[in-house]
XYZ file of C-alpha atoms in Angstrom:
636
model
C -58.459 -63.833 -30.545
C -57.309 -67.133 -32.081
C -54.289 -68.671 -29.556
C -52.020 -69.567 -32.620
C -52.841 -65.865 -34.456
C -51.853 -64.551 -31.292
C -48.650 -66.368 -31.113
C -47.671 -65.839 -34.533
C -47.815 -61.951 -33.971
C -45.939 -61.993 -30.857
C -43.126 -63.939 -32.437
C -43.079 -61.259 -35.565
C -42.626 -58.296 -33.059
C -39.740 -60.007 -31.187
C -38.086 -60.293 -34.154
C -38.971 -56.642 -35.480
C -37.608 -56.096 -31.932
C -34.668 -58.077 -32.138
C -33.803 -56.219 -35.676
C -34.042 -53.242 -34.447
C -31.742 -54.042 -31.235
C -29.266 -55.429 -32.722
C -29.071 -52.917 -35.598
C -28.690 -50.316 -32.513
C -26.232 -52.110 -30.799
C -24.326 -52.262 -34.345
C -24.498 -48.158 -34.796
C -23.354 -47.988 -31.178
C -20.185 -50.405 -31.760
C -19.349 -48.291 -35.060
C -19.564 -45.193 -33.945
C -17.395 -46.397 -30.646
C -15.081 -47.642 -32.851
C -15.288 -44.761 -35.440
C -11.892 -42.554 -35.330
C -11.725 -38.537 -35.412
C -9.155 -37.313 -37.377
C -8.639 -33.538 -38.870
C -6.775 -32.599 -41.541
C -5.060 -29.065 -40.754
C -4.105 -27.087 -44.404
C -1.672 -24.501 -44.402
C -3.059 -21.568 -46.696
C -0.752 -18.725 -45.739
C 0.483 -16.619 -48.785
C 3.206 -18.857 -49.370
C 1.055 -21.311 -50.806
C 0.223 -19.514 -53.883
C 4.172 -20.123 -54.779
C 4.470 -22.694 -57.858
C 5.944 -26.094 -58.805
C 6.436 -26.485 -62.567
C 4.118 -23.819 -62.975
C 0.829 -25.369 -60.754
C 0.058 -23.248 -57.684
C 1.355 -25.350 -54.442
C -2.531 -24.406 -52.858
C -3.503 -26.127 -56.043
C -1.669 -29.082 -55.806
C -3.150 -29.616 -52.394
C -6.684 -29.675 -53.706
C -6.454 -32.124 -56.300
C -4.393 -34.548 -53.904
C -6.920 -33.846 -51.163
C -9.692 -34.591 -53.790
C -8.048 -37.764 -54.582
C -7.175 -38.853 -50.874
C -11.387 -38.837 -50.131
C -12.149 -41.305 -52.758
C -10.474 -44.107 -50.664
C -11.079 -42.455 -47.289
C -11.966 -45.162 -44.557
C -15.894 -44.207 -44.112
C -16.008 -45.676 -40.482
C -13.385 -42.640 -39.734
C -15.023 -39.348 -39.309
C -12.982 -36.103 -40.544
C -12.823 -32.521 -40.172
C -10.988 -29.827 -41.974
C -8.872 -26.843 -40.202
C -7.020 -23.970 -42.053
C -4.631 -21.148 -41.591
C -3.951 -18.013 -43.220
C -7.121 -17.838 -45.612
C -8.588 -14.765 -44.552
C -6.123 -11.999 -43.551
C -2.900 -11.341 -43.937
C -0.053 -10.912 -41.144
C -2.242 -12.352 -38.273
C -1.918 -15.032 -36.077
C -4.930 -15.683 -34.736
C -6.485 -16.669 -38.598
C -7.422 -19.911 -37.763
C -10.662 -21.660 -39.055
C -12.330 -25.330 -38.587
C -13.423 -25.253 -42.419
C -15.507 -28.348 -41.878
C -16.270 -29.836 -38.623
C -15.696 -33.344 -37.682
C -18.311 -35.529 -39.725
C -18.097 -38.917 -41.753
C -16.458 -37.744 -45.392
C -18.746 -35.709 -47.532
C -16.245 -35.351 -49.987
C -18.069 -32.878 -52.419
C -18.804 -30.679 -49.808
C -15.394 -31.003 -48.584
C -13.594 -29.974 -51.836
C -16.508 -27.006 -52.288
C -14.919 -25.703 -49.074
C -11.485 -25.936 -50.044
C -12.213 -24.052 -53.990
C -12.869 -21.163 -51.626
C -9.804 -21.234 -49.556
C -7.453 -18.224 -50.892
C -4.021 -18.064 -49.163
C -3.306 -14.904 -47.696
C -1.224 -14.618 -44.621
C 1.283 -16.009 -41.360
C 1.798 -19.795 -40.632
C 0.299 -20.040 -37.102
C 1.033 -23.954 -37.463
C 1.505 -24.493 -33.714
C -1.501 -22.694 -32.751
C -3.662 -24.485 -34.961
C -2.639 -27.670 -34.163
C -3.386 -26.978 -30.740
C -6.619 -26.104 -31.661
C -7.572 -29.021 -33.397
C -6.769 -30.936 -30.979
C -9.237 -29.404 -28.334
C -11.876 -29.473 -30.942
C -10.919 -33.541 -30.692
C -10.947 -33.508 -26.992
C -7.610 -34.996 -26.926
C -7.459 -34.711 -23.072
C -10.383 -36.748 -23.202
C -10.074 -39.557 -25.765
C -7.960 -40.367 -29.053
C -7.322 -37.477 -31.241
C -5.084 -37.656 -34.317
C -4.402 -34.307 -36.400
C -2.765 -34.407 -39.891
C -0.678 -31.037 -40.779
C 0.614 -30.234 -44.305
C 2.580 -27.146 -44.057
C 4.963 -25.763 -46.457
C 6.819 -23.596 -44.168
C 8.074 -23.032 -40.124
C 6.326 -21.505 -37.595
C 5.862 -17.978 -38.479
C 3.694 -16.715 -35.007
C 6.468 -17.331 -32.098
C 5.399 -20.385 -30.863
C 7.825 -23.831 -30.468
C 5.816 -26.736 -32.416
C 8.609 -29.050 -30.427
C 7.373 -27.643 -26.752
C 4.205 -27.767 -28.330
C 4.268 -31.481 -29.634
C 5.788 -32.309 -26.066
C 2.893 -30.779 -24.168
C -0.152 -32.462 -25.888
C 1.488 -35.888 -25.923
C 1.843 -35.493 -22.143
C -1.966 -33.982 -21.994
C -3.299 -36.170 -23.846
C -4.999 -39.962 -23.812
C -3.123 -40.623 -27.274
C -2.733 -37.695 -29.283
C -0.275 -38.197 -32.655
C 0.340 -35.305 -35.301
C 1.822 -36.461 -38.561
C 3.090 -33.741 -40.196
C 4.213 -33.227 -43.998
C 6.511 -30.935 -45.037
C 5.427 -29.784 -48.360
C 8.107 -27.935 -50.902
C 9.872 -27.480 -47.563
C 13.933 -26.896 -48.062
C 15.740 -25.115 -45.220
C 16.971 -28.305 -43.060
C 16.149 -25.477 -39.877
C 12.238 -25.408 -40.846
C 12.103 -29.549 -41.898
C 13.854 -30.034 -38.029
C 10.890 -28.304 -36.656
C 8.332 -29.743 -38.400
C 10.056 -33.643 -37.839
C 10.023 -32.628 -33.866
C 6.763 -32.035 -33.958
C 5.510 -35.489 -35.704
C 8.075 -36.792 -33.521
C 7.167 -35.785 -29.934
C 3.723 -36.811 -30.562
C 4.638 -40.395 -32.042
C 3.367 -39.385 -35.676
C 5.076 -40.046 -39.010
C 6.796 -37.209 -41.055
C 7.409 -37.059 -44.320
C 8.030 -34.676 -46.953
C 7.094 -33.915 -50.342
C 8.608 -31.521 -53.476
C 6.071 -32.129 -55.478
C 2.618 -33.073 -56.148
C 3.588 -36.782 -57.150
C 5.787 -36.419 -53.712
C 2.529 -35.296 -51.283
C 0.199 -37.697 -52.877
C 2.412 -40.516 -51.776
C 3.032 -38.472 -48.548
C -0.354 -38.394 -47.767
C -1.356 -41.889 -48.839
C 1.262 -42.770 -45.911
C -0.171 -40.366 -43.277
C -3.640 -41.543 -44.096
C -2.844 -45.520 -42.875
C -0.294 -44.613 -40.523
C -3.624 -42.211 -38.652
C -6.104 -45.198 -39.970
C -4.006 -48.162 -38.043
C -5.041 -48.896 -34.818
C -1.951 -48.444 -31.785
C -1.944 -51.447 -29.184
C -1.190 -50.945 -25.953
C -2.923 -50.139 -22.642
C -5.816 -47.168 -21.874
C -6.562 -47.017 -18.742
C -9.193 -45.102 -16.586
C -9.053 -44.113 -12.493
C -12.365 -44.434 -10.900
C -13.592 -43.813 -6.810
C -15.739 -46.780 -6.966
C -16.466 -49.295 -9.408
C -19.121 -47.462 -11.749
C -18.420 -44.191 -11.049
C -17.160 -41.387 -13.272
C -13.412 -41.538 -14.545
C -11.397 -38.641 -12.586
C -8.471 -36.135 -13.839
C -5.534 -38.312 -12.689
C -1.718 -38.459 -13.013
C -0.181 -41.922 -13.742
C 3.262 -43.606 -13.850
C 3.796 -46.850 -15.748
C 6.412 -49.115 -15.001
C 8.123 -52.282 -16.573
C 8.873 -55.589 -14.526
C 12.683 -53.969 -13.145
C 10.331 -50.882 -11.337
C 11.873 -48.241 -13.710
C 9.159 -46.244 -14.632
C 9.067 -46.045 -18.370
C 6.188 -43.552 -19.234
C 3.687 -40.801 -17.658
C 0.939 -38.598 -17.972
C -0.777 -35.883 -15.859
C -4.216 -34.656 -15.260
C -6.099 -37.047 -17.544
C -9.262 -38.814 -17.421
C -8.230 -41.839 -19.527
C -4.361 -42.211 -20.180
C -3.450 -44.195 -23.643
C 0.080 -45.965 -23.662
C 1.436 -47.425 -26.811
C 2.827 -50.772 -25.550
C 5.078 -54.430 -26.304
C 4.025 -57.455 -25.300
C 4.450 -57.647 -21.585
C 3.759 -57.308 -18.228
C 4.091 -54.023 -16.436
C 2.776 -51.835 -13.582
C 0.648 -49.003 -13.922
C 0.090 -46.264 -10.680
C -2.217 -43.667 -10.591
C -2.829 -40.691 -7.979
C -5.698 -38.229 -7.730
C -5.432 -35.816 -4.806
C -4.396 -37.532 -1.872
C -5.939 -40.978 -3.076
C -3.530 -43.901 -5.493
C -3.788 -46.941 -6.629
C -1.458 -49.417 -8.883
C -1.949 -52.253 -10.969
C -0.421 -55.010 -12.421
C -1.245 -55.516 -16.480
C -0.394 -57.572 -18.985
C -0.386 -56.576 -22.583
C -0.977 -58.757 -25.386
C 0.795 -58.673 -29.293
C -1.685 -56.788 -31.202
C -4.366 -55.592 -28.738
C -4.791 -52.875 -26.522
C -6.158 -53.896 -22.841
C -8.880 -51.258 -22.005
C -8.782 -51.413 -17.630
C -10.090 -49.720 -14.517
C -8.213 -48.881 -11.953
C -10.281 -48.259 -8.458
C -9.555 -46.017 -5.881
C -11.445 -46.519 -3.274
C -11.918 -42.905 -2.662
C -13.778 -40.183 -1.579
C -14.110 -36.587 -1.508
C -13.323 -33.981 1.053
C -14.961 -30.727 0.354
C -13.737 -28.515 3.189
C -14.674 -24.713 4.391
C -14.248 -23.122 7.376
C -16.380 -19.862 8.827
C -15.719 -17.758 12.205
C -19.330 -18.579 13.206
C -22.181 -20.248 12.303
C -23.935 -19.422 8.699
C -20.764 -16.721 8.411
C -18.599 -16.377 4.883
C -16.156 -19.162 3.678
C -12.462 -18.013 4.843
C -9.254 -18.279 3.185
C -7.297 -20.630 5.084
C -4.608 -23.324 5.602
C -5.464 -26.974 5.597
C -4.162 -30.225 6.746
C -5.867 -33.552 6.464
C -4.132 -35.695 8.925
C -4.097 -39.792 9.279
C -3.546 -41.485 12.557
C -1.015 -44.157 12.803
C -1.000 -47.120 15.052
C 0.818 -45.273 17.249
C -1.138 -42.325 17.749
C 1.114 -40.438 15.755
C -0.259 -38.524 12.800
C 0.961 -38.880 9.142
C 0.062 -35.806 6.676
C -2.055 -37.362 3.655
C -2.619 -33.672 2.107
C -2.574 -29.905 2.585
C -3.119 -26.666 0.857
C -2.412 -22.923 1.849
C -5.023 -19.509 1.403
C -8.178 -21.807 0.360
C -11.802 -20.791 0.939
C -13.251 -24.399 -0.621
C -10.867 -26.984 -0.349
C -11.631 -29.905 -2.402
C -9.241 -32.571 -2.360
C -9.809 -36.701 -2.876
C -8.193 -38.886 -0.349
C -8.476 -42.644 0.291
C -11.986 -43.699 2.029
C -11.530 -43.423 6.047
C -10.890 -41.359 9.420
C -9.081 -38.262 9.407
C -8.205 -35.907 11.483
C -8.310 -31.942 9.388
C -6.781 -28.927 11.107
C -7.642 -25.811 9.734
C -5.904 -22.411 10.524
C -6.034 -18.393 9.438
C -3.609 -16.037 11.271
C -3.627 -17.520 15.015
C -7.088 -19.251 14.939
C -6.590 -23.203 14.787
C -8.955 -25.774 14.848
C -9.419 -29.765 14.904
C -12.037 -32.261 13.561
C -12.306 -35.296 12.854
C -14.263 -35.949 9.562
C -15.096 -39.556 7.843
C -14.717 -40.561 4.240
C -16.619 -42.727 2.294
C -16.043 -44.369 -0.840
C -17.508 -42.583 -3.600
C -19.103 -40.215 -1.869
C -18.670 -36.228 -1.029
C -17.847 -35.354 2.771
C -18.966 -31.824 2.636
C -17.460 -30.296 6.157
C -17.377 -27.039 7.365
C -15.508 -26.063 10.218
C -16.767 -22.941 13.360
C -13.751 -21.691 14.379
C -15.393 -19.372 17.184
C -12.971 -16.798 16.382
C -13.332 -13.323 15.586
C -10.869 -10.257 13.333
C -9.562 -7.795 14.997
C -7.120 -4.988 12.962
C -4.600 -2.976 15.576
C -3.073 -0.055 14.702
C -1.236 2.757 16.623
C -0.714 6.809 17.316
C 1.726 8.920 18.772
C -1.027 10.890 19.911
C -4.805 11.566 19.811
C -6.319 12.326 16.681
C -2.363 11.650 15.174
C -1.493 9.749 11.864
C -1.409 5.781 11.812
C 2.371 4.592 12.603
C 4.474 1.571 11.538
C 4.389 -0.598 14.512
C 6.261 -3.925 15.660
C 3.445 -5.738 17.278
C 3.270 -8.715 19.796
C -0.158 -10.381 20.919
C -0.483 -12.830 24.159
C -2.912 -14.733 26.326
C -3.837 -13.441 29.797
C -3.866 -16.472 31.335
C 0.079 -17.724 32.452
C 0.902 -21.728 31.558
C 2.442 -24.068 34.591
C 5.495 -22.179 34.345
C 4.228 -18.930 35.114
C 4.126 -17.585 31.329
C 1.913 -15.973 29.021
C 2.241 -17.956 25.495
C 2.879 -15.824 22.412
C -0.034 -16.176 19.826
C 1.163 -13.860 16.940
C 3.280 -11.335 15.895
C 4.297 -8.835 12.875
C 6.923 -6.159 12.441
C 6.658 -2.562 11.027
C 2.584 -2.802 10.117
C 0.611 0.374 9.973
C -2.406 -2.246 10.331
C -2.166 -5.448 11.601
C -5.390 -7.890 10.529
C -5.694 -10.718 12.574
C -8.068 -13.451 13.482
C -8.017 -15.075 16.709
C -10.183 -17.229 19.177
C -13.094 -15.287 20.969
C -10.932 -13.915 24.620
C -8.881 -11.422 25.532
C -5.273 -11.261 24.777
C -2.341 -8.632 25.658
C -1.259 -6.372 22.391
C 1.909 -5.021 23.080
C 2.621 -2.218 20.159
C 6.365 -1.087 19.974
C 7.330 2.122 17.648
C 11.103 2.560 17.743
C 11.566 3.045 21.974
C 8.071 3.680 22.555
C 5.881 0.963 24.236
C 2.826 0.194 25.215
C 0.190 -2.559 26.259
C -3.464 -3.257 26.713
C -5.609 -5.599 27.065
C -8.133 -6.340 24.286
C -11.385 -8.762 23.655
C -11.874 -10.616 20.573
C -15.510 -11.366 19.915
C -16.675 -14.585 17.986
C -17.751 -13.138 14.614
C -17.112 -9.921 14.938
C -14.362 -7.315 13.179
C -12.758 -4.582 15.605
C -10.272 -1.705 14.957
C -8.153 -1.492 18.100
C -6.696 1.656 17.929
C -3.026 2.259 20.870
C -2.099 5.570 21.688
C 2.153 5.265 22.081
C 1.240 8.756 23.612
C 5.250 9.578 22.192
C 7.328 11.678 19.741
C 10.369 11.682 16.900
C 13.449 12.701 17.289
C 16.370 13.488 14.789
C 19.469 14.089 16.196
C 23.050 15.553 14.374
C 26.270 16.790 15.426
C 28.791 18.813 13.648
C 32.275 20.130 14.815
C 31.087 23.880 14.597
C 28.228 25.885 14.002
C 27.056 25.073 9.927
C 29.627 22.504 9.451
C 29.007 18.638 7.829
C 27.098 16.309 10.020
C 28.981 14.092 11.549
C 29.010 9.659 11.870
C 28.476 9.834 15.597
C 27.773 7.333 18.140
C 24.735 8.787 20.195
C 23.170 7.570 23.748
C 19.639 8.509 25.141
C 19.432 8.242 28.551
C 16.529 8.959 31.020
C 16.503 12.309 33.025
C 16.681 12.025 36.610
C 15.038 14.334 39.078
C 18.818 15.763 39.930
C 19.204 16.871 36.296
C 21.566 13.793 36.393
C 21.907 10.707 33.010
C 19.569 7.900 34.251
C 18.303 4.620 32.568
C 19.897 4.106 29.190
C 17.006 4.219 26.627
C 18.456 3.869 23.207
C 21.572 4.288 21.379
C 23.407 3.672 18.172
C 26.874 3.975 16.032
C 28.174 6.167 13.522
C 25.153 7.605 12.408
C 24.967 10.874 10.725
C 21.470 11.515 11.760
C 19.924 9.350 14.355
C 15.791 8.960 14.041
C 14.319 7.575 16.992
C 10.920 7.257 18.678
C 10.742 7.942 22.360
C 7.454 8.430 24.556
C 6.256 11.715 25.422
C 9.303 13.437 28.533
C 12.082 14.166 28.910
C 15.993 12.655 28.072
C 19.664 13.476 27.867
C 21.204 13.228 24.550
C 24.677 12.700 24.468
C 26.591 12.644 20.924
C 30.414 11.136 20.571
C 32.855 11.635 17.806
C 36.166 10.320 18.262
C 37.560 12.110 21.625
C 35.162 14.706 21.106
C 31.476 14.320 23.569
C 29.052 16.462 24.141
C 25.433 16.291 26.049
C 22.326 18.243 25.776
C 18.815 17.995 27.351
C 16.002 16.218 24.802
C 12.549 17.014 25.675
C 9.909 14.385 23.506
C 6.149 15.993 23.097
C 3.380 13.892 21.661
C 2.853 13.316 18.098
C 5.752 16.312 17.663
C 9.137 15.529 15.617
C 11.879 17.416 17.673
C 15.170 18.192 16.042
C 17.807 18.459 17.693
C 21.818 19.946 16.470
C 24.494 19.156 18.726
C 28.017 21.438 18.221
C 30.502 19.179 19.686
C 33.444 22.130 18.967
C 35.545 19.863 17.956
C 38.314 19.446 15.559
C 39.650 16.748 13.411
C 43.826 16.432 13.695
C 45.487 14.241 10.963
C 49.396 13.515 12.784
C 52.680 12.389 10.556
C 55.354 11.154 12.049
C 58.676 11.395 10.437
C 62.272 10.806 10.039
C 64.707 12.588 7.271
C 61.160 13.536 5.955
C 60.289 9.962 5.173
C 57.176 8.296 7.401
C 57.965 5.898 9.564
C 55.578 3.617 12.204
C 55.504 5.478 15.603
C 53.932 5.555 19.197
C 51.569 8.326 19.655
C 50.260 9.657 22.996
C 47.911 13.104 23.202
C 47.712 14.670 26.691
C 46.165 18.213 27.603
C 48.466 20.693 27.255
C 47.771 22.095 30.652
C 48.378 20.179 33.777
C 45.355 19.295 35.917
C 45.219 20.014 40.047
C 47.380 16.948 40.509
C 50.237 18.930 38.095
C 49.923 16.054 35.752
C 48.868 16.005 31.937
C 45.387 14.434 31.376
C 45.796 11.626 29.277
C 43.428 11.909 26.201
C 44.040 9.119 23.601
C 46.867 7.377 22.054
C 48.115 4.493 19.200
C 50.558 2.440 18.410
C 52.880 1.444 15.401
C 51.116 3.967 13.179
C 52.825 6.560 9.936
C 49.538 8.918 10.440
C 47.654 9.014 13.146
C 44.134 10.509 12.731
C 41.915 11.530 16.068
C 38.672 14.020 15.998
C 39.672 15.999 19.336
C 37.634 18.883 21.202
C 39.142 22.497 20.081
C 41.825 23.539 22.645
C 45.827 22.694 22.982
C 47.541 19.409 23.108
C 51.262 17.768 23.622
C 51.189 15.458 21.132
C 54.486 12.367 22.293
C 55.643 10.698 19.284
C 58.155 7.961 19.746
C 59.985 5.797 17.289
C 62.971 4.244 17.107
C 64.093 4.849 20.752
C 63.821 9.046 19.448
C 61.209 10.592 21.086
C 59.739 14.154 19.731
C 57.102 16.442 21.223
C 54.746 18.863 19.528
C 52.206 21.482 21.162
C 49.245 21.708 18.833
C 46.480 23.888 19.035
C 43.286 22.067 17.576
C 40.246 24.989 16.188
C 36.804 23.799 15.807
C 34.876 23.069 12.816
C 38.598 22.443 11.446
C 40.709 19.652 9.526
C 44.339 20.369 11.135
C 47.392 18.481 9.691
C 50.913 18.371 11.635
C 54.157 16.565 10.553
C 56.315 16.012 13.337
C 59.862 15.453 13.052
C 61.270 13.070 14.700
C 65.703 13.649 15.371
């Protein structure tokens, strides 16, 4: 081929080449720069209501028509309406036309068929457009004309507050068409408001086609400020992150949560913006020009943890608690992050050492894992430990009973102890997982104990079942055969061989029945009521419930003491009535400075001593059982 024909073609298809490039590059910067806007229509039933006799849905049409003639064509639009299909529901909510560069005839073809129908799910809808705009994502701006409130229970102001926090620069401008009731133009301004949009309203259709000529360059003009995006490494993907933005004085002045780019409308100025992703944050200082928005990157220098922990090896993830620990200078540890019940904890942390401690129930465990920037640390941690689930029986072949439980190691520390490793209270079955060894389970069922000596196997599950070998009890006393029970103070003691009280076991006060659980033998029972006491013999059996009535014959004596039949505070003293071998009165009980004077004493005769005044009076009583007995003494 001829050098200069060759030459000459090779020059043509760079520039073909270059054409095409560059014309690429163009498309690329427009549709970059292109803005998303949707245009949400309220078509509930109320829109077929008339203004000088044209039909408000109408109205909206031709202004709509004549807003798409001068439509920017660089900014792509979609349509959204509510209420067009059914009547009294809330979730009637349709993207009419999706988000596209104007087509305005098939736009208004759309909108002929829109009939108005039913509720004003305004909130909801607006919501919705902005997810179809991906406002937690990038710019979204959504333009509502209502002519009513919020007819489906939702608040547009919580609801205006919410995606202005969510989102990288979300804005609603709302117009309030035909709108009167200052209640229903409040909500509607709150809701323009709390997103940074404009509101305006309109009465008629002279009044929404300036409205919306407004709306249209208020969404069209481009807000200046910062946007901002928090990466691990430079190059890598932009992360969910929360930031804080503050001016030169370090009061913070604006936030945002759990977004991947963060848009803040800003002055002139220099400020400081911080953002925080897991366990990993970085800040920045920025300066903002008049008139332009600064687009920056904020890098982390971080990495992922991605953390799971098994009882052996190849076993199933666990639920467990995590901390990801940082060692000082000092060989102290500082907690950078931690979570509770996870099976796959995933958390981002600054690049570098750490030290993560994992625990379920009583098994703990230490590693130390390394971080890289930009990189996943997947880590999974053996524990060695196996489950073991502990219940308890009075007897063989019994029923499962609520326990208090108590597990140890075997093996004593320096100061001759065993060191508690876990405990629960009143558990019919207690799960646990611990270190492969054996431990000491101590189960405890009201007074019955017992302990043994169990093995936990790495990987394993075992049901540990302890036999209390023991019985219930229920225990009452009453003054007299078929009487009330009574609140009575009760002691259990141990039998002795002699048929004597031993070892006290168990008591309690002023209980009308006392439930207990004793191992399996036998007891002494002994049941006080005022001056009234009375023991019995208890025998326990396994897995029986023994119960056991015990007739104090007693009394209950309600005393008076007067003078010229009017009460008056007096000593009281109560002796037997008959003397005893040394030929003196048994003292049984007595009060002081009392009017009444009330005593539960065993069934038999008294000499009730009643002093007051420097008088003294005496009164033999004769107390039944099973009987309330009053007296007034006299006092001369």
């Amino acid at each position: 081929m001829n050098y200069p024909l060759r030459q000459n073609i090779l020059i043509c298809l760079s520039l073909i080449i270059s054409i095409i490039l560059i014309g690429n590059a163009n498309a690329a910067e427009s549709k970059s720069a292109a803005k998303d806007v949707i245009l949400v229509l309220d078509a509930s039933g109320s829109m077929w209501g008339k203004i000088k006799g044209k039909a408000k849905i109408t109205i909206a049409r031709d202004v709509i028509k004549k807003m798409l003639k001068t439509w920017n064509k660089d900014t792509r639009l979609g349509l959204l309406a509510y209420g067009h299909r059914r009547k009294g529901d809330c979730k009637d909510i349709q993207q009419i036309v999706p988000v596209s560069l104007v087509n305005a005839k098939n736009i208004m073809l759309k909108l002929k068929k829109i009939s108005p129908k039913g509720k004003t799910p305004l909130s909801a809808a607006v919501k919705q457009a902005a997810e179809i705009l991906k406002y937690t994502e990038d710019r979204a701006t959504v333009i509502l004309i209502s002519d009513g409130k919020e007819t489906c229970n939702v608040d547009p102001c919580k609801l205006g507050t919410e995606l202005e926090k969510k989102g990288v620069d979300f804005t609603a401008h709302v117009i309030g068409f035909d709108v009167n009731k200052k209640k229903d133009i409040a909500q509607l301004k709150c809701l323009a408001n709390n997103t940074g949009g404009k509101f305006f309203t309109a009465k008629n259709a002279a009044g929404l086609a300036t409205a919306i000529n407004k709306v249209v360059k208020a969404a069209e003009k481009e807000k200046t400020g910062l946007m901002i995006s928090a990466l691990k490494t430079k190059g890598g993907t932009p992360l969910s992150a929360d930031w804080n933005l503050y001016d030169p004085s370090k009061k913070r002045i604006a936030y945002k949560y759990n977004t991947k780019k963060a848009f803040f409308e800003l002055a002139p100025g220099k400020y400081r913006i911080q953002a925080k992703v897991g366990s990993a944050s970085g800040d920045k200082e920025i300066t903002i020009e008049k008139d332009k928005t600064t687009n920056e990157l904020l890098i982390l220098g971080a990495g992922q943890l991605d953390l799971k922990t098994v009882m052996i090896k190849g076993g199933s993830n666990l639920s467990a608690n995590w901390q990801i620990l940082k060692k000082n200078v000092d060989n102290s540890f500082k907690k950078i992050a931690y979570t509770y019940n996870s099976k796959n904890y995933k958390v981002t942390v600054p690049a570098g050492k750490y030290t993560v401690n994992v625990k379920i129930s009583s098994s703990e465990k230490s590693e130390v894992v390394q971080v890289k920037a930009g990189e996943t640390t997947n880590h999974t941690i053996i524990l060695g430990s196996g489950r073991i689930v502990l219940s308890a029986i009075l007897n063989t072949g019994g029923a499962v009973v609520s326990t208090n439980w108590q597990i140890f190691e075997t093996l004593k520390n320096d100061l001759g102890k065993v060191k508690k490793v876990a405990y629960t209270y009143n558990s019919k079955a207690f799960a646990i997982i611990l270190a492969a060894g054996k431990y000491q389970v101590e189960a405890k069922s009201g007074n019955a104990i017992k302990s043994e000596i169990i093995e936990v196997i790495a990987g394993k599950s075992i049901d540990h079942t302890v036999n209390l070998a023991a019985g219930r009890v229920a225990l009452t006393a009453v003054m007299a055969p078929g009487g009330s029970k009574l609140s009575t103070n009760w002691n259990v003691f141990e039998l002795n061989p002699d048929g004597k009280p031993g070892k006290k076991v168990t008591y309690t006060y002023n209980s009308k029945i006392f439930n207990m659980t004793l191992p399996a033998g036998k007891y002494i029972a002994q049941a006080i009521s005022g001056k009234a006491s009375k023991s019995l013999e208890l025998v326990i059996s396994e897995g029986k419930v023994t119960t056991l009535e015990v007739d104090l014959q007693a009394g209950n004596v309600n005393l008076n003491a007067k003078m010229a039949g009017a009460l008056v505070n007096a000593n009281w003293n109560i002796t037997n009535a008959v003397k005893n071998d040394l030929g003196k009165y048994k003292k049984i009980t007595y009060s002081y400075n009392r009017k009444s004077f009330n005593v539960m004493l065993p069934a038999g005769k008294y000499i009730v001593t009643v002093t007051a005044q420097k008088k003294t009076a005496n009164l033999e009583i004769d107390v039944p059982a099973g009987k309330t007995t009053n007296f007034n003494i006299e006092i001369k």
